[in-house]
Tab-separated table of C-alpha atoms and ligand atoms in Angstrom:
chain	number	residue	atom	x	y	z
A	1	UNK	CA	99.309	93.098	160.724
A	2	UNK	CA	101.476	94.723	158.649
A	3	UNK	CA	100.050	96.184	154.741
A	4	UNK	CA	101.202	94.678	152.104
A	5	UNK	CA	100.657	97.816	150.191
A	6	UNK	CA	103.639	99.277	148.439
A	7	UNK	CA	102.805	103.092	148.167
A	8	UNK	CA	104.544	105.606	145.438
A	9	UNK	CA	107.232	108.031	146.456
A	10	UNK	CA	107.093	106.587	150.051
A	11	UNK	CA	110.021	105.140	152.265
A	12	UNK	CA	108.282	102.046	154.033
A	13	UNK	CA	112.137	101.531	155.892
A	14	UNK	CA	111.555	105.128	157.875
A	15	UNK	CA	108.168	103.805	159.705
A	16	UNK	CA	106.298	106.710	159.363
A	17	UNK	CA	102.620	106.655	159.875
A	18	UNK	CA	100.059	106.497	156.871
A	19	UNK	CA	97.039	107.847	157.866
A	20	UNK	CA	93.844	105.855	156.343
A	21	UNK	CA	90.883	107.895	154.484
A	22	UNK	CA	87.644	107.094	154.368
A	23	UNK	CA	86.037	109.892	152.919
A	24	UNK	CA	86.278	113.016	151.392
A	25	UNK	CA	83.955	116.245	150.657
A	26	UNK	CA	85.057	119.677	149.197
A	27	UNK	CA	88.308	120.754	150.853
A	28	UNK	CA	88.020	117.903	152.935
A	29	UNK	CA	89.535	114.635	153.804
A	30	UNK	CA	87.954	112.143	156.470
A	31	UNK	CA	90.279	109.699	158.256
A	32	UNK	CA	89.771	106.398	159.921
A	33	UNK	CA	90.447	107.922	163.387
A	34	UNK	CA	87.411	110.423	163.084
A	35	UNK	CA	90.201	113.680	162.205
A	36	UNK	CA	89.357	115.662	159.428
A	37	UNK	CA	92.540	117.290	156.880
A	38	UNK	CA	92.312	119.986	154.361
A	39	UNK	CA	93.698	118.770	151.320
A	40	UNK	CA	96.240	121.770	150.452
A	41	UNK	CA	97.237	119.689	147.351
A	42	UNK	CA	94.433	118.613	146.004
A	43	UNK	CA	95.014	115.319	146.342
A	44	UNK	CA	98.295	115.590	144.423
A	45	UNK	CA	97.215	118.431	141.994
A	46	UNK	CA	93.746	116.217	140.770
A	47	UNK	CA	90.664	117.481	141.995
A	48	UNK	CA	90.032	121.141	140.973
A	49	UNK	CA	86.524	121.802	141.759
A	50	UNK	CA	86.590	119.853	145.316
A	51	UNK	CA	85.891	116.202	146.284
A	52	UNK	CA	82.810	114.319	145.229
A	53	UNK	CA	81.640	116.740	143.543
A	54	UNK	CA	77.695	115.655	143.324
A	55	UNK	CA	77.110	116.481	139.968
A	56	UNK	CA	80.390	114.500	138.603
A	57	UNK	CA	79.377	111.702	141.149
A	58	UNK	CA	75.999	111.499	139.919
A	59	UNK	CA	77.284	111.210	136.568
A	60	UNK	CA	80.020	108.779	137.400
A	61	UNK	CA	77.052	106.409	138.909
A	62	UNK	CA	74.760	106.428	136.088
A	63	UNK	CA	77.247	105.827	133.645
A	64	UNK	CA	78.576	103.120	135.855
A	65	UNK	CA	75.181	101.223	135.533
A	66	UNK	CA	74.671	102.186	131.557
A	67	UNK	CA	77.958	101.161	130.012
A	68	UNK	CA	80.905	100.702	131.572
A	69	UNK	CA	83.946	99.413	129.566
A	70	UNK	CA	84.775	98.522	126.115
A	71	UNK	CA	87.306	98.303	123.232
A	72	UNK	CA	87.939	101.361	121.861
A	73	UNK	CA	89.904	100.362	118.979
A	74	UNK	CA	87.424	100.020	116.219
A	75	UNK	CA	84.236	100.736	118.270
A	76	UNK	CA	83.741	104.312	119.613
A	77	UNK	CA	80.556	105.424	122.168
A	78	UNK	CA	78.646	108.862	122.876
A	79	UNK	CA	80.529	109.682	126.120
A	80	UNK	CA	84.021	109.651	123.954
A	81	UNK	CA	82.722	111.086	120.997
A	82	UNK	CA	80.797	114.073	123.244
A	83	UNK	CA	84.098	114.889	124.841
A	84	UNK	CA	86.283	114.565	122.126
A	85	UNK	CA	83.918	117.593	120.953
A	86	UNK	CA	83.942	119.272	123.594
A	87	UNK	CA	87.607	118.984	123.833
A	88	UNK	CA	88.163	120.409	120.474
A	89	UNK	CA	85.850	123.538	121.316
A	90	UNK	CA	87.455	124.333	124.258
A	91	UNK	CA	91.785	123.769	123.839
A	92	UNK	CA	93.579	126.131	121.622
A	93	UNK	CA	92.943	126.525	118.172
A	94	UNK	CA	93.959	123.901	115.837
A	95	UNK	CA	93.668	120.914	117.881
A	96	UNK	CA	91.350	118.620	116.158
A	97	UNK	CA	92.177	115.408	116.878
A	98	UNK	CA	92.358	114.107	120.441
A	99	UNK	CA	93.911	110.454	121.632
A	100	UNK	CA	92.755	109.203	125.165
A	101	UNK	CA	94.944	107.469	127.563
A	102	UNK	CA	94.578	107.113	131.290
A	103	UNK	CA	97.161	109.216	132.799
A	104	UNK	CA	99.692	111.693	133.033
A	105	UNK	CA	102.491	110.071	132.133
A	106	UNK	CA	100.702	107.655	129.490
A	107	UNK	CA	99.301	111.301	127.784
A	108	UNK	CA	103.360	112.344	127.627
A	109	UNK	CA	103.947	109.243	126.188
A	110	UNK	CA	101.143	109.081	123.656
A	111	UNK	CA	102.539	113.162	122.507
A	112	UNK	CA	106.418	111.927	121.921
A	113	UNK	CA	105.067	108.859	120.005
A	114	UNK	CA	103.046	110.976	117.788
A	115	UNK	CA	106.060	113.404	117.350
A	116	UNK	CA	108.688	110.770	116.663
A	117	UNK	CA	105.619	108.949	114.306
A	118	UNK	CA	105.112	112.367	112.371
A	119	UNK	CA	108.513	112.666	111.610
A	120	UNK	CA	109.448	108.825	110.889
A	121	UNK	CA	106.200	109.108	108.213
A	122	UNK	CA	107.246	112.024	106.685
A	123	UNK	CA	111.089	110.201	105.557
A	124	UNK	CA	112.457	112.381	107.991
A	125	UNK	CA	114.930	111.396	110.509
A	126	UNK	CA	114.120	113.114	113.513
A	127	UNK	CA	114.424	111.609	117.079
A	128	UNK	CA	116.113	114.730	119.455
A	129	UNK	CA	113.393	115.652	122.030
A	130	UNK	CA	114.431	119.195	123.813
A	131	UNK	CA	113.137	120.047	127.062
A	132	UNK	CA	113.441	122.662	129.967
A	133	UNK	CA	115.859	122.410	132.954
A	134	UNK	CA	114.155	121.296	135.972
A	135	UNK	CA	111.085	119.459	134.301
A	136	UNK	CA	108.922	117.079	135.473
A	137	UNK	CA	106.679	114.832	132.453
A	138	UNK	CA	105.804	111.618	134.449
A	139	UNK	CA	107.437	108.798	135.903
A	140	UNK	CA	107.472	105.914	133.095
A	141	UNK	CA	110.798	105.391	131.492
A	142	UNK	CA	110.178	107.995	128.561
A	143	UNK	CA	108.486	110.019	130.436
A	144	UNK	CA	111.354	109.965	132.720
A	145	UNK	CA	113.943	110.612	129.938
A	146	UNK	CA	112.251	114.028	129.149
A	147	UNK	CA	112.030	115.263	132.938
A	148	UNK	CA	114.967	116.749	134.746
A	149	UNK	CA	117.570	113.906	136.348
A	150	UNK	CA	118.130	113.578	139.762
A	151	UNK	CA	117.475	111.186	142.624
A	152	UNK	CA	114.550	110.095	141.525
A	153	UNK	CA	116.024	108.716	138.519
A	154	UNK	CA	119.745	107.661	139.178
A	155	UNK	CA	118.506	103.825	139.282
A	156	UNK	CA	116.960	103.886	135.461
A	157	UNK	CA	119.204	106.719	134.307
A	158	UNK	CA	121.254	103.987	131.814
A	159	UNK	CA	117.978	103.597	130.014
A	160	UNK	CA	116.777	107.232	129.759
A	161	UNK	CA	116.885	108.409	126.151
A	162	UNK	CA	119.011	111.572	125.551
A	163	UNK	CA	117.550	114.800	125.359
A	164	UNK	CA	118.734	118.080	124.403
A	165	UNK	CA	118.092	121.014	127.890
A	166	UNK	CA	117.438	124.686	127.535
A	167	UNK	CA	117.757	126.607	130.324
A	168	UNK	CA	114.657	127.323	132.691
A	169	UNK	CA	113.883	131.382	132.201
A	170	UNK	CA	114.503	133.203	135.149
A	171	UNK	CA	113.849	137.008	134.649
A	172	UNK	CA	117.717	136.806	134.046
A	173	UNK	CA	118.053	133.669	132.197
A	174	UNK	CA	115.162	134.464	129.473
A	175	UNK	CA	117.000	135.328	126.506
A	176	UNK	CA	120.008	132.607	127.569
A	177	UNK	CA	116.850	129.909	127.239
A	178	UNK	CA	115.594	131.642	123.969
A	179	UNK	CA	118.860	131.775	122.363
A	180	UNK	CA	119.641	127.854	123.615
A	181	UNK	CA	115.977	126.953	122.326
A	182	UNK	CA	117.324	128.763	118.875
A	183	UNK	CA	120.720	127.080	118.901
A	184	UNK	CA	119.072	123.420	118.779
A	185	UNK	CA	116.473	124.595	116.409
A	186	UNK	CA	118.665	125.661	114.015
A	187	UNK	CA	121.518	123.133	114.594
A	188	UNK	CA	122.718	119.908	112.065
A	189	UNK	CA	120.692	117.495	114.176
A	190	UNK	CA	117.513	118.975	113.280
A	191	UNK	CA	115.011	118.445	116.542
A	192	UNK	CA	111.050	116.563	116.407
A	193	UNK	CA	109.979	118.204	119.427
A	194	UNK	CA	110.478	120.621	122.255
A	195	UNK	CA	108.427	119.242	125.368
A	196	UNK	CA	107.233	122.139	128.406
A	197	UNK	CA	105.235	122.422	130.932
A	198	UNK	CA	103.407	125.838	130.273
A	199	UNK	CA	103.803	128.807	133.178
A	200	UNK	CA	104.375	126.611	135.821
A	201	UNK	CA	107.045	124.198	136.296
A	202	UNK	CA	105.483	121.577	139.213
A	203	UNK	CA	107.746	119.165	140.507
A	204	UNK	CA	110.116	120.897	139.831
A	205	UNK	CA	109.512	122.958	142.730
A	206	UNK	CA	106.595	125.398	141.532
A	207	UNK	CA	108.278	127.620	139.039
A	208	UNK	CA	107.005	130.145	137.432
A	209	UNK	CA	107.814	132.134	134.364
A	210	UNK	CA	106.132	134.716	132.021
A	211	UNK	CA	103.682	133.921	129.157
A	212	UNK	CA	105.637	136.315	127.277
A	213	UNK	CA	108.930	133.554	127.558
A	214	UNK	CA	106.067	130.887	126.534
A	215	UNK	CA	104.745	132.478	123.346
A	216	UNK	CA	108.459	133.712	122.913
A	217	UNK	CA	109.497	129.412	122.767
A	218	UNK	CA	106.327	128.818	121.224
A	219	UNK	CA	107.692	131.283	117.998
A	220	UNK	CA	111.044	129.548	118.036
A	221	UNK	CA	109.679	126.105	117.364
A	222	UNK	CA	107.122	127.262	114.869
A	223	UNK	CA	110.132	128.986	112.665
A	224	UNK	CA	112.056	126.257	112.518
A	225	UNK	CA	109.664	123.517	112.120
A	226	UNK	CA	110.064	121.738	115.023
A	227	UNK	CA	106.848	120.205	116.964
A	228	UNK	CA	105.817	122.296	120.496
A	229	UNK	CA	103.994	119.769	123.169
A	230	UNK	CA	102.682	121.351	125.856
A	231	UNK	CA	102.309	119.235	129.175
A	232	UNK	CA	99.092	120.610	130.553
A	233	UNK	CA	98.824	117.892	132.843
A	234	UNK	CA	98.765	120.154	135.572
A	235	UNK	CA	98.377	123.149	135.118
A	236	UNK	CA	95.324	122.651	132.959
A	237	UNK	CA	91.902	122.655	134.163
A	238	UNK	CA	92.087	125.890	135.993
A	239	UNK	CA	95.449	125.871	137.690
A	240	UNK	CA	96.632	128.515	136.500
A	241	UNK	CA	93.512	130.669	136.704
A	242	UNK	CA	92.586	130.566	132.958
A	243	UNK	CA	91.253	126.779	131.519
A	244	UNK	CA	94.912	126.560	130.067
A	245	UNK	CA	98.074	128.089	130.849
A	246	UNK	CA	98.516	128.456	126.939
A	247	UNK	CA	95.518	130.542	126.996
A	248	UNK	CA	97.765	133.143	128.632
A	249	UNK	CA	100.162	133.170	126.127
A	250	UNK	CA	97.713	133.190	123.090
A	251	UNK	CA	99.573	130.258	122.022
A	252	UNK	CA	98.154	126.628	120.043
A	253	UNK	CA	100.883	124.213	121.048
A	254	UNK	CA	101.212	120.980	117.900
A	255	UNK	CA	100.285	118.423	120.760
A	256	UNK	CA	98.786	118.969	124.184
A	257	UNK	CA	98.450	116.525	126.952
A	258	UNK	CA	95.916	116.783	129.350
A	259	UNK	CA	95.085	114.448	132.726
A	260	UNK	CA	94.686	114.321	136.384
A	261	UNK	CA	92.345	117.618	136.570
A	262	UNK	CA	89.986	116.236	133.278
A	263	UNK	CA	87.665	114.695	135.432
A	264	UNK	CA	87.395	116.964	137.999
A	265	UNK	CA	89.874	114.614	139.287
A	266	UNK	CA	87.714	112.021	140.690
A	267	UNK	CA	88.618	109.087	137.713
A	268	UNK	CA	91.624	108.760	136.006
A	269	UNK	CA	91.713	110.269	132.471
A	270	UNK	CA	93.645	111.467	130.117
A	271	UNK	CA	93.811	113.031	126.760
A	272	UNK	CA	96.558	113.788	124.041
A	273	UNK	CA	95.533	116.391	121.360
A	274	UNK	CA	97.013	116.893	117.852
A	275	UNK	CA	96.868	118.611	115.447
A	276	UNK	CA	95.669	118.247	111.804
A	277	UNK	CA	99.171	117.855	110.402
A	278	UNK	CA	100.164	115.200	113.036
A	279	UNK	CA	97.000	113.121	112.249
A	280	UNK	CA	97.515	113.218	108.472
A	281	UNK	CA	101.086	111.793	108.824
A	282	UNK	CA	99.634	108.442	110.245
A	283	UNK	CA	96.033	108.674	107.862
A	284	UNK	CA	96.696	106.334	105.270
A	285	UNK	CA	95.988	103.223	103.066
A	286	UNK	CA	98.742	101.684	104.687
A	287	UNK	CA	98.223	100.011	107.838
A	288	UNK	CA	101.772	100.059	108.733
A	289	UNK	CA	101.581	103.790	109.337
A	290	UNK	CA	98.582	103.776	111.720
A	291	UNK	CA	99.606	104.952	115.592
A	292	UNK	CA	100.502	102.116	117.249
A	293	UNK	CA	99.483	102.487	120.624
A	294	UNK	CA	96.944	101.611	123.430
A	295	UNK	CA	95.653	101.006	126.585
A	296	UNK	CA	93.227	98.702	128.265
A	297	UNK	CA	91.221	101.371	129.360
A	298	UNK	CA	91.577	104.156	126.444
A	299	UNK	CA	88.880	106.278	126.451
A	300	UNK	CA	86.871	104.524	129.381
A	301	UNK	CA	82.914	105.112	129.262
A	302	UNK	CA	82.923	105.758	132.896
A	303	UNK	CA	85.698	107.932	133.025
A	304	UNK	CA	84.493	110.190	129.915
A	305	UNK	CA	81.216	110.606	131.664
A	306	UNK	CA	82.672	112.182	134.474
A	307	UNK	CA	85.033	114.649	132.294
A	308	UNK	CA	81.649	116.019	130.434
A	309	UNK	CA	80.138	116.394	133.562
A	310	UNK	CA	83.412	118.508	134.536
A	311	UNK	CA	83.252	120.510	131.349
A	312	UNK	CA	79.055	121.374	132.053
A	313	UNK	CA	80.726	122.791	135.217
A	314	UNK	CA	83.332	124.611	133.349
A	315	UNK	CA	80.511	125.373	131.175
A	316	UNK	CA	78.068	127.057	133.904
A	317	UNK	CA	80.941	130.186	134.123
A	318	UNK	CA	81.560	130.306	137.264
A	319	UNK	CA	84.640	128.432	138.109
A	320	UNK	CA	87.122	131.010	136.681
A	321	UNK	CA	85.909	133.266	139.635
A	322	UNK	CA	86.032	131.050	141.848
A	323	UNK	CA	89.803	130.727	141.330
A	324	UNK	CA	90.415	134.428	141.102
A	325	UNK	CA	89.013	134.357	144.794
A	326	UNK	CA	90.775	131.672	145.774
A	327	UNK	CA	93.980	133.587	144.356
A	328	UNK	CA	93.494	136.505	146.399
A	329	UNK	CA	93.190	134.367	149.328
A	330	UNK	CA	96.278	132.473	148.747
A	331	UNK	CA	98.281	136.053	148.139
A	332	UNK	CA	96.567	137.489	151.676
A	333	UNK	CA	97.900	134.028	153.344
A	334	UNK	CA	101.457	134.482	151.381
A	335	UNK	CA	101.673	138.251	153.177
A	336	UNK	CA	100.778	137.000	156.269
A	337	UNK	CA	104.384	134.437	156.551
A	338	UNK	CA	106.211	137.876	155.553
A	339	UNK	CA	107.327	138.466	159.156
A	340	UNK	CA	108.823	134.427	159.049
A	341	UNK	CA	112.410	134.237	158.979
A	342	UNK	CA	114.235	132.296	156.152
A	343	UNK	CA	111.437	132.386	154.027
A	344	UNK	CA	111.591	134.420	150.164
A	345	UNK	CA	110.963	133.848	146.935
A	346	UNK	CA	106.928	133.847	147.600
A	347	UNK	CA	104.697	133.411	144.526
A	348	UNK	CA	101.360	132.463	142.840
A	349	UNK	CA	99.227	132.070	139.730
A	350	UNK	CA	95.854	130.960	139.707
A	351	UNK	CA	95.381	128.819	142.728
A	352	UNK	CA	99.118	127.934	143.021
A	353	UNK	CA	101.200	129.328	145.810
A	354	UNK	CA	104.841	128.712	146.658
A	355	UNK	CA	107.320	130.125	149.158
A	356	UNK	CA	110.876	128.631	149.255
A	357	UNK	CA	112.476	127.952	153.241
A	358	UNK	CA	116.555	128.966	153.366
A	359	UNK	CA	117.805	125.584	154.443
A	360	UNK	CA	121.902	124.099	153.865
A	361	UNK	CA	120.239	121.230	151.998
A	362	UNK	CA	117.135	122.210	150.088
A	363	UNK	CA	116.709	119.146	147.442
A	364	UNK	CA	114.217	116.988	146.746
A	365	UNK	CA	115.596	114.443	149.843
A	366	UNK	CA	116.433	117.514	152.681
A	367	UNK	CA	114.565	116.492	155.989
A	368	UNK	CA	112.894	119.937	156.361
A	369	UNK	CA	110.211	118.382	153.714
A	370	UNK	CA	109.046	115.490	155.726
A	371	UNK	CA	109.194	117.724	159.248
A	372	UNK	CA	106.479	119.891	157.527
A	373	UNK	CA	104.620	117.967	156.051
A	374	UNK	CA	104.206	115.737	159.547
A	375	UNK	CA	103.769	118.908	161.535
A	376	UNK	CA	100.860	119.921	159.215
A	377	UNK	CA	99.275	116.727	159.087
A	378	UNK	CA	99.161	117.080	163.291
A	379	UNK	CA	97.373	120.348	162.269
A	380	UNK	CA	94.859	118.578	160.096
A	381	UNK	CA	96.465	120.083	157.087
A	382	UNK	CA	97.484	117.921	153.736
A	383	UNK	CA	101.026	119.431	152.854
A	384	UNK	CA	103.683	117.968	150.517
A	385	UNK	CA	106.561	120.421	150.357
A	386	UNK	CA	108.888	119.507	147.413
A	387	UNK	CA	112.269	119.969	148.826
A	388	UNK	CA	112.468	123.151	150.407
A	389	UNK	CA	109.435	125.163	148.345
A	390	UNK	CA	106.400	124.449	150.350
A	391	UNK	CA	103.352	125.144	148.437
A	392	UNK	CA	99.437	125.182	148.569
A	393	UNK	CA	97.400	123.938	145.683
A	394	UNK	CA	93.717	123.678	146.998
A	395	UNK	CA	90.518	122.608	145.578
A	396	UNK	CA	88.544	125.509	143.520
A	397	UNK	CA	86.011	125.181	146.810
A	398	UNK	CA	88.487	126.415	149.157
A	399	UNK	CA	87.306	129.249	151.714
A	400	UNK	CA	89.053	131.790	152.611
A	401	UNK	CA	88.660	130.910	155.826
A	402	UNK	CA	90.402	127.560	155.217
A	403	UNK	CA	93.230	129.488	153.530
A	404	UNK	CA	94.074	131.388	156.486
A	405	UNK	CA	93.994	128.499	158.615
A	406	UNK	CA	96.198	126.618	156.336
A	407	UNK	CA	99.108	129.489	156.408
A	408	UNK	CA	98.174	129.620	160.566
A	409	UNK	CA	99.454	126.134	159.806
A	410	UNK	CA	102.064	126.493	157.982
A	411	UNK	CA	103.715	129.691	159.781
A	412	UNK	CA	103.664	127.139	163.445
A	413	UNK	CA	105.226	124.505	161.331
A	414	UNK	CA	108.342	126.529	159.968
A	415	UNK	CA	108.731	127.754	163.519
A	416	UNK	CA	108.568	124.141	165.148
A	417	UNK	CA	111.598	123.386	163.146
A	418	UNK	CA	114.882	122.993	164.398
A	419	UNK	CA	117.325	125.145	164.245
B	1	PLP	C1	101.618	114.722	137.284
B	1	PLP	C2	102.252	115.093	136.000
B	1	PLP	C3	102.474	114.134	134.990
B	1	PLP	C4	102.204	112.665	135.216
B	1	PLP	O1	100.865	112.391	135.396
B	1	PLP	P1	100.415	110.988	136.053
B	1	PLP	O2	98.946	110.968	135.894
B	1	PLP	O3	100.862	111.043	137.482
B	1	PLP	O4	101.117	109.917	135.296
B	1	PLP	C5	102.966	114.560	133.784
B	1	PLP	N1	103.254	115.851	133.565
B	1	PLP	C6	103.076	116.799	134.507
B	1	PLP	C7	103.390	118.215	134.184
B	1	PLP	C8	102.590	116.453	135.765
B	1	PLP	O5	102.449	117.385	136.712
């Protein structure tokens, strides 16, 4: 019988098969048929430590059998307020007050609400969001409106808001972004926010840039007044190799939004901090200034249980290593697809790694994507090229063993192409 499940990003008309999991441990993914896949994306850039990770599954049970649900607006419990804490201790300076949602998108959101609400409390009329070229905030429709345009968009495009694009900064385009970023800033139609994804653009094909260029947009806003939300969705967590790509630019963005990696990435969560300034704009005697926004499962008991149990980890000091040797790993396994022709533009932070293929059509829709990735998957490897960059972004746990298997992997499958 066919399944009547509808799955995201997928083209049910092309017939392709959709392998069914059953488990998962570590690095590991267990399908139905018995075959076992390495999940070179973490599982879509969630789990950062590895998969069922006991002592965030143990946590996960007993909070599952304590408390599991309940309103959060008006009523608050220990798991929320511990992490909330916690939260506060650990993300750049300055960010005292922290929102929950329940995912990525929902966190972006929550952080241009605030913005527009900080301005539209203050008597100011601000609405002009500015973003980077080729970013990627979420798929809801503002979330949508802030991230680049393309095919993934064209159908909704006539309700996207507007938004205001500096360019992305290459090594040669960093002072053409700076002096855009400055232009805006400065202009008639005075700006609320500039939205970014710090270090690392993701689906926009793995780009990276300098935390020089970070700090360096991070200055711009601050002069001129105008808010600086940082989209840690991904990259936070360890991604990048430090808990926060801001940390590497010194830098306390006005809002940051934080998700899939939270919990370890086992239960959705997410988290959208502000600062002191923000917060004060909607504290009041007036009710009609409060925040207006929620979900069902804001700040979920279950959910915050397993996102303390993530920080203890974080906490226990030895995750940042593990990245740095999973890092090293990843750059051995980029040298070793050196000899591969058509392949350039090879690079990494943290436990990211990217190489971009030399195909006519390299967008998001070229064929070469889906020829990989099914290739891989024959190879028991989880792949998910974006376009023409292929790209590894493995659980913390990885071996290096397992990272030179996955580039044995990934070298047959450029060669199996045709052409
Ligand atoms: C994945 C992602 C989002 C959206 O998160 P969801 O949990 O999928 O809604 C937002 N911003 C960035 C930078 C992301 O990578």
């Amino acid at each position: 019988m066919r399944s009547p499940v509808w799955h995201p990003f997928t083209q049910h008309g092309l017939g392709e098969a959709i392998p069914q999991v059953v488990a998962a441990q570590g690095a590991w993914l267990e399908c139905a048929d018995g075959t076992r896949l390495l999940d070179g994306i973490a599982s879509w850039w969630v789990i950062t430590h590895g998969h069922c990770e006991p002592r965030i599954a143990a946590a996960i049970a007993a909070q599952a059998a304590q408390l599991d649900q309940m309103i959060f607006a008006g009523y608050t419990h220990p798991q929320a307020e511990a992490l909330a804490r916690s939260l506060v201790e650990l993300a750049p300076a300055g960010l005292d007050h922290v929102f929950f949602s329940d995912s990525g998108s929902t966190a972006v959101e929550v952080a241009l609400k605030m913005a527009l609400g900080h301005w539209h409390n203050r008597g100011e009329a601000r609405h002009r969001i500015l973003v980077m070229e080729h970013s990627y905030h979420g798929d809801t429709i503002g979330a949508m409106s802030v991230g680049a345009r393309g095919i993934f968009n064209r159908a909704y495009e006539p309700l996207l808001f507007d938004v205001a694009t500096v360019p992305f900064p290459t090594e040669d385009a960093g002072q053409a972004c700076l002096d855009t970023l400055e232009a805006l800033c400065s202009g008639q139609q005075k700006p609320a926010a500039f939205i970014v994804e710090p270090l690392v653009l993701g689906a926009g094909g793995m780009l990276i840039y300098s935390p020089e260029m970070l700090r360096a947009t991070r200055e711009i806003c601050a002069q001129h007044d105008v808010l600086f939300i940082a989209d840690e969705v991904m990259t936070g967590w360890g991604r990048t190799g430090t808990l926060f790509a801001c940390n590497q630019a010194g830098i306390s963005p006005d809002i940051l939004c934080l998700a899939k990696g939270m919990t370890g990435g086992a239960v959705p969560l997410a988290a959208t901090m502000a600062s002191e300034a923000i917060f004060d704009s909607h504290r009041s005697r007036d009710r009609a200034r409060m925040f207006f926004h929620s979900s069902s499962f804001t700040a979920n008991a279950i959910c915050c249980a397993a996102a303390n149990a993530n920080i203890k980890i974080w906490h226990e000091g030895e995750v940042a290593g593990r990245i740095a040797t999973l890092g090293a790993a990843l750059d051995e396994g980029l040298a070793s697809l050196a000899g591969l022709r058509g392949l350039g533009n090879a690079r990494r932070i943290g436990g990211i790694a990217a190489i971009d293929l030399d195909v006519c059509d390299g967008g998001y829709l070229s064929d070469v994507a889906p020829a990989l990735r099914a290739q891989a998957l024959a190879q028991g490897l989880l792949l998910r090229p974006l376009g023409n960059t292929i790209y590894l972004m493995p659980p913390y746990c990885t071996t290096r063993a397992e990272i030179v298997r996955a580039f044995a992997v990934i070298g047959q499958a450029i060669e199996a192409l045709p052409g």
